[in-house]
XYZ file of C-alpha atoms in Angstrom:
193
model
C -3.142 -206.873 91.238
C -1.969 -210.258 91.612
C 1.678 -211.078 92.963
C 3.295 -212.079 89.569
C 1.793 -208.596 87.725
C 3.132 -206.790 90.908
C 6.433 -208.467 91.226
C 6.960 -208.135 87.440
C 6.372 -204.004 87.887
C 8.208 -203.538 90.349
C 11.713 -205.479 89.114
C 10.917 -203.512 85.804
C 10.967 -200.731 87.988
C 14.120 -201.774 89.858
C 15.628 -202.068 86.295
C 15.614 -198.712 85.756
C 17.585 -197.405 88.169
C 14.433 -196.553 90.839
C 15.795 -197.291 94.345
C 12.115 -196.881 95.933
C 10.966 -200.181 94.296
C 13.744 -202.023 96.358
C 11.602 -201.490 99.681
C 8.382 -202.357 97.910
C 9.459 -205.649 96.322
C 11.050 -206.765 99.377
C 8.089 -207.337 101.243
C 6.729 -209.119 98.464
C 9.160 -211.795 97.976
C 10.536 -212.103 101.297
C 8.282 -214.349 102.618
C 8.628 -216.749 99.860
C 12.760 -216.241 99.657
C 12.663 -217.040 103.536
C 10.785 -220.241 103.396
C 13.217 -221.736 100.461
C 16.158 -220.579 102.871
C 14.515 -222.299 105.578
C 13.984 -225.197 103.432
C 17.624 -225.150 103.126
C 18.279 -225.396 106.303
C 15.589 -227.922 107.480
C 16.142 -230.362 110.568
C 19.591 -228.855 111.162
C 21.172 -228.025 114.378
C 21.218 -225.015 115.688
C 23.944 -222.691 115.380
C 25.724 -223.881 112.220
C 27.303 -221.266 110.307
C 25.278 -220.067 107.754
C 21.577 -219.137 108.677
C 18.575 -218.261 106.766
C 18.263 -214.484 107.301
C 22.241 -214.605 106.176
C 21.711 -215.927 103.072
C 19.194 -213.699 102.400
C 21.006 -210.862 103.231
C 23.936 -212.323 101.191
C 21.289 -212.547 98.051
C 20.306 -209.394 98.731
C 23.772 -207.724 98.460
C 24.588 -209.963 95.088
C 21.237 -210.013 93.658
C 18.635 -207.254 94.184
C 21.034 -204.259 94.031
C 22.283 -205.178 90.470
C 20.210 -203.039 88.202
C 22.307 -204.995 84.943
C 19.938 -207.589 85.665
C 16.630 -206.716 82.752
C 14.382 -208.500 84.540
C 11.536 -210.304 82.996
C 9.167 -211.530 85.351
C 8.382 -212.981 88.722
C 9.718 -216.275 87.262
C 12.876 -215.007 85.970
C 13.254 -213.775 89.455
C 13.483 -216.658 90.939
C 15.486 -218.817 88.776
C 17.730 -215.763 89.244
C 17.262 -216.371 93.080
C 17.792 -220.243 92.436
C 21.032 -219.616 91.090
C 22.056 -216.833 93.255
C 21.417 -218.780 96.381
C 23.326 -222.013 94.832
C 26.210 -220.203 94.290
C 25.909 -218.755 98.192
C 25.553 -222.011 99.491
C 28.873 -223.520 97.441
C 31.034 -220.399 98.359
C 29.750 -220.966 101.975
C 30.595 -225.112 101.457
C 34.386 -224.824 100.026
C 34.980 -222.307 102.522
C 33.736 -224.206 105.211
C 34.963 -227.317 104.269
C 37.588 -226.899 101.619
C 39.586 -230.250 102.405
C 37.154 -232.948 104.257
C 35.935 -235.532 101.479
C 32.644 -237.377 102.159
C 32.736 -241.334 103.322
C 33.150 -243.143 99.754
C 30.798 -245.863 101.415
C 28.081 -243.712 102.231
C 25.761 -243.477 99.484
C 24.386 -239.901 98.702
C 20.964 -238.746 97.599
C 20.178 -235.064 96.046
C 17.527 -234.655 98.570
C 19.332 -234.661 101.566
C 22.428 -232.640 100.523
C 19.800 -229.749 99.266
C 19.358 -229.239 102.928
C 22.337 -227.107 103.792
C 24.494 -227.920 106.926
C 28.505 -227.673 107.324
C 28.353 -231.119 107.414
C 26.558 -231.025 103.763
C 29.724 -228.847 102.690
C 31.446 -231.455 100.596
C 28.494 -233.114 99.371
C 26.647 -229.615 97.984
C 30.172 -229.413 96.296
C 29.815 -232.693 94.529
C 26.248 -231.426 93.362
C 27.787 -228.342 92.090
C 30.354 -230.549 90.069
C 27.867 -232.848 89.370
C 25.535 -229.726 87.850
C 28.651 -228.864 85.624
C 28.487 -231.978 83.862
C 25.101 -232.427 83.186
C 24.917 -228.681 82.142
C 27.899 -229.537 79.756
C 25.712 -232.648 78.472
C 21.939 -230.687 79.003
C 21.609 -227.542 80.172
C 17.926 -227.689 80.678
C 18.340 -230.692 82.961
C 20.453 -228.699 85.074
C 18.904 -225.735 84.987
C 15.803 -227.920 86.105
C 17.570 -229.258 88.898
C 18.885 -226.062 90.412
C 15.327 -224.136 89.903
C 13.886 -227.313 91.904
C 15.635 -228.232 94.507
C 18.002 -224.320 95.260
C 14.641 -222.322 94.078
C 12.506 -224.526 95.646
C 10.361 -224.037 92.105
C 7.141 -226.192 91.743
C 7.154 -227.719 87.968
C 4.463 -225.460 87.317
C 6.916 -222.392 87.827
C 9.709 -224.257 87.002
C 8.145 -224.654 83.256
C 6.440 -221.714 82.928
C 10.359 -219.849 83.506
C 11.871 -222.394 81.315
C 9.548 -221.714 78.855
C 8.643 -225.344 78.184
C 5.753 -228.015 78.923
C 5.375 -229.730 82.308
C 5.648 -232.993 81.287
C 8.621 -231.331 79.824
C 10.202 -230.492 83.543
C 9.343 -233.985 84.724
C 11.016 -236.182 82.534
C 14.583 -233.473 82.948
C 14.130 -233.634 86.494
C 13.780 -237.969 86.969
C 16.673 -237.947 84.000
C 18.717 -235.880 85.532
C 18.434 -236.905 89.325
C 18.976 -240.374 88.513
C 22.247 -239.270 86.360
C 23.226 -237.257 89.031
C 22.340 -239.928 92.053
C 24.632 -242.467 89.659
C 27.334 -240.054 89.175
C 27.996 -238.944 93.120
C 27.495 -242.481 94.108
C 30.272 -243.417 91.939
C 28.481 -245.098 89.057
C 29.725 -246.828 86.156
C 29.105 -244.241 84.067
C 30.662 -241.368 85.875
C 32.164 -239.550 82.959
C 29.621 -240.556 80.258
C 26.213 -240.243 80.003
């Protein structure tokens, strides 16, 4: 049984209230949920604040234990997870660094804030406010962004759960990074798109 039929069962299962499918699916998706945690925290020091096996955990609590959540398929899991764990990582970031602001000078890129570090704090805020706009101006763009860079979703698996073409996923995703990169590096078109 591949991964995708087996992941799909078991959050089906999960769905309905059967507490034994927990322990089976975690081993599943662990390993993958680890590595984009540890992509989040990439070529960071050690001992910051938030760690990989603590966001996890942290998903875990919000995320797997919810049996409201009709899950659809191994897809839908993780753009679930994508979201899950960008919401983590701003609560972690305002409450970590609720009143520094970033150097106006120092130009920001999407890539390097996705990597999570206290110092990152204010900057994976600006994302998040970023991600508001363009949602309120296209919601697939952001919801491209956030299953990319927080899911860590190939554009393979990033169409397939959005339900559109890949070609589809790649012109969203160099639209809305360039919109974004413009709009946190104070751009002239900051309000407007």
């Amino acid at each position: 049984m591949s991964d995708e039929v087996q992941i799909t069962l078991l959050l089906h299962r999960l769905h309905k209230g059967d507490r034994s499918a927990e322990s089976e699916l975690l081993p599943v998706v662990y390993e993958h949920l680890h590595r984009l945690a540890e992509r989040q925290f990439r070529s960071e020091r050690l001992g910051h604040t938030l760690q990989p096996t603590a966001l996890l955990s942290e998903f875990y609590l919000r995320i797997i234990r919810d049996t409201s959540i009709d899950w659809q398929s191994r897809a839908h899991f993780y753009a679930i997870a994508a979201e899950a764990i960008r919401r983590i990582l701003v609560d972690h970031a305002r409450a970590a660094n609720a009143c520094r602001r970033p150097n106006p000078a120092k130009r920001i890129q999407i890539e390097d804030v996705a990597i999570y570090s206290d110092n990152h704090a204010q900057e994976i805020l600006m994302i998040d406010e970023a991600l508001s706009k363009l949602r309120s101006w296209d919601a697939r763009q952001a919801r491209v962004v956030e299953l990319r860079y927080f899911g860590g979703l190939s554009v393979e698996e990033t169409a397939k759960s959005l339900g559109v073409a890949e070609r589809t996923v790649k012109r969203d995703w160099t639209l809305a990074r360039a919109w974004l990169s413009s709009l946190m590096n104070g751009g002239e078109n900051r309000e407007s798109r």
